[in-house]
Short mmCIF file of C-alpha atoms in Angstrom, two decimals:
data_model
loop_
_atom_site.label_atom_id
_atom_site.label_comp_id
_atom_site.label_asym_id
_atom_site.label_seq_id
_atom_site.Cartn_x
_atom_site.Cartn_y
_atom_site.Cartn_z
CA UNK A 1 2.22 -8.51 11.67
CA UNK A 2 0.43 -9.50 14.95
CA UNK A 3 3.88 -9.45 16.64
CA UNK A 4 4.71 -5.96 15.77
CA UNK A 5 4.92 -2.97 18.12
CA UNK A 6 2.46 -0.03 17.70
CA UNK A 7 5.21 2.10 16.01
CA UNK A 8 6.16 -0.66 13.54
CA UNK A 9 2.64 -0.99 12.39
CA UNK A 10 2.96 2.52 10.87
CA UNK A 11 6.60 2.22 9.77
CA UNK A 12 6.03 -1.17 8.01
CA UNK A 13 3.93 0.60 5.51
CA UNK A 14 7.00 1.94 3.76
CA UNK A 15 8.85 -1.29 3.61
CA UNK A 16 9.02 -3.40 0.47
CA UNK A 17 6.62 -5.63 1.83
CA UNK A 18 3.89 -3.03 2.11
CA UNK A 19 1.13 -2.33 4.68
CA UNK A 20 0.84 -4.32 7.67
CA UNK A 21 -2.66 -4.59 7.48
CA UNK A 22 -4.88 -6.28 4.98
CA UNK A 23 -8.31 -5.34 4.12
CA UNK A 24 -10.03 -8.16 6.10
CA UNK A 25 -8.16 -7.29 9.11
CA UNK A 26 -8.87 -3.47 9.46
CA UNK A 27 -11.88 -1.37 10.38
CA UNK A 28 -12.60 2.20 11.04
CA UNK A 29 -15.77 4.26 12.08
CA UNK A 30 -18.29 4.98 9.64
CA UNK A 31 -17.96 8.87 9.74
CA UNK A 32 -14.25 8.27 9.02
CA UNK A 33 -14.95 6.04 6.29
CA UNK A 34 -17.29 8.72 4.89
CA UNK A 35 -14.64 11.33 5.36
CA UNK A 36 -11.89 9.55 3.53
CA UNK A 37 -13.76 9.11 0.50
CA UNK A 38 -14.88 5.49 0.31
CA UNK A 39 -13.62 2.80 -2.08
CA UNK A 40 -12.13 3.43 -5.61
CA UNK A 41 -14.81 1.65 -7.75
CA UNK A 42 -12.45 1.60 -10.55
CA UNK A 43 -13.50 -2.08 -11.24
CA UNK A 44 -11.49 -5.42 -11.57
CA UNK A 45 -7.72 -4.86 -10.98
CA UNK A 46 -7.96 -1.83 -8.83
CA UNK A 47 -6.61 -2.44 -5.04
CA UNK A 48 -9.41 -0.49 -3.65
CA UNK A 49 -8.52 -1.55 -0.08
CA UNK A 50 -4.88 -0.68 -0.46
CA UNK A 51 -6.08 2.87 -1.88
CA UNK A 52 -8.52 3.43 1.04
CA UNK A 53 -5.97 2.41 3.63
CA UNK A 54 -3.41 4.95 2.10
CA UNK A 55 -6.05 7.64 2.07
CA UNK A 56 -6.80 7.02 5.53
CA UNK A 57 -3.20 7.60 6.50
CA UNK A 58 -2.71 10.43 4.51
CA UNK A 59 -5.98 12.03 6.07
CA UNK A 60 -4.15 11.58 9.64
CA UNK A 61 -5.74 7.94 10.28
CA UNK A 62 -3.72 5.67 12.54
CA UNK A 63 -3.02 1.92 12.82
CA UNK A 64 -3.74 -0.01 16.18
CA UNK A 65 -3.82 -3.62 17.44
CA UNK A 66 -7.16 -5.07 18.45
CA UNK A 67 -6.09 -8.36 20.41
CA UNK A 68 -9.31 -10.33 19.91
CA UNK A 69 -10.85 -11.95 16.86
CA UNK A 70 -13.40 -9.50 15.23
CA UNK A 71 -14.22 -11.39 12.09
CA UNK A 72 -13.31 -14.78 10.19
CA UNK A 73 -12.13 -14.15 6.81
CA UNK A 74 -12.82 -16.96 4.32
CA UNK A 75 -10.47 -17.25 1.37
CA UNK A 76 -11.75 -18.42 -2.00
CA UNK A 77 -9.96 -18.73 -5.28
CA UNK A 78 -12.63 -16.79 -7.13
CA UNK A 79 -12.06 -13.62 -4.72
CA UNK A 80 -11.55 -10.33 -6.65
CA UNK A 81 -8.14 -9.77 -5.01
CA UNK A 82 -6.66 -12.22 -7.73
CA UNK A 83 -7.48 -9.75 -10.34
CA UNK A 84 -5.00 -7.24 -9.03
CA UNK A 85 -1.66 -7.52 -10.54
CA UNK A 86 1.57 -7.10 -8.49
CA UNK A 87 2.87 -4.44 -10.73
CA UNK A 88 -0.26 -2.56 -9.82
CA UNK A 89 0.43 -3.03 -6.13
CA UNK A 90 4.19 -1.80 -6.57
CA UNK A 91 3.00 1.07 -8.43
CA UNK A 92 0.93 2.12 -5.60
CA UNK A 93 3.48 1.33 -3.11
CA UNK A 94 6.10 3.33 -4.74
CA UNK A 95 3.86 6.34 -5.47
CA UNK A 96 2.84 6.44 -1.71
CA UNK A 97 6.65 6.30 -0.70
CA UNK A 98 7.57 9.12 -3.04
CA UNK A 99 4.40 11.20 -2.14
CA UNK A 100 4.99 10.64 1.86
CA UNK A 101 8.55 10.29 2.36
CA UNK A 102 10.95 10.82 -0.63
CA UNK A 103 9.44 14.16 -1.70
CA UNK A 104 10.44 15.51 1.90
CA UNK A 105 13.96 14.67 1.27
CA UNK A 106 16.52 16.63 -0.80
CA UNK A 107 18.44 13.22 -1.60
CA UNK A 108 18.45 9.63 -0.64
CA UNK A 109 21.00 6.70 -1.10
CA UNK A 110 19.98 3.24 -1.46
CA UNK A 111 22.70 0.93 0.22
CA UNK A 112 22.49 -2.91 0.26
CA UNK A 113 18.73 -2.92 -0.41
CA UNK A 114 18.46 -6.57 -1.45
CA UNK A 115 16.07 -7.57 -4.36
CA UNK A 116 12.72 -6.14 -2.67
CA UNK A 117 14.55 -3.03 -1.88
CA UNK A 118 15.70 -2.26 -5.40
CA UNK A 119 12.53 -3.30 -7.15
CA UNK A 120 10.43 -0.18 -6.41
CA UNK A 121 13.43 2.16 -7.71
CA UNK A 122 13.82 -0.20 -10.92
CA UNK A 123 10.01 0.17 -11.43
CA UNK A 124 9.88 3.94 -11.05
CA UNK A 125 13.14 4.36 -13.61
CA UNK A 126 11.30 2.08 -15.90
CA UNK A 127 7.95 4.03 -15.73
CA UNK A 128 10.04 7.33 -15.99
CA UNK A 129 11.93 5.84 -19.22
CA UNK A 130 8.57 4.91 -20.82
CA UNK A 131 6.87 8.29 -19.94
CA UNK A 132 9.88 9.93 -21.65
CA UNK A 133 9.63 7.55 -24.82
CA UNK A 134 5.68 8.48 -25.20
CA UNK A 135 6.49 12.19 -25.10
#
């Protein structure tokens, strides 16, 4: 992600690999943090950093490189990040894509998407089918 151009930083958000920034590597001004609504304190398994990042983008926040080290992140096996399921991340990625992009288009076509490109659509179709069964 450090090799991406400024415009790629934002468009990468909509790829199957998700946002270009991970929580330990992004920051914002305190007044912006207060304005976008703070972290979702839903508890274990909630990707609060991803949700805050998406909220920031939805409210007009941007993404920029800072070409110097600002902090040292220490990874450890007890980190809360391990409680967030991959399916939860995919759900939020697809929802963000639907709300910010797909809802603006009358139609779209998936062509040669590969495994990662098809996964969001399969997930969404599965959720749709399950919601129909519940009704």
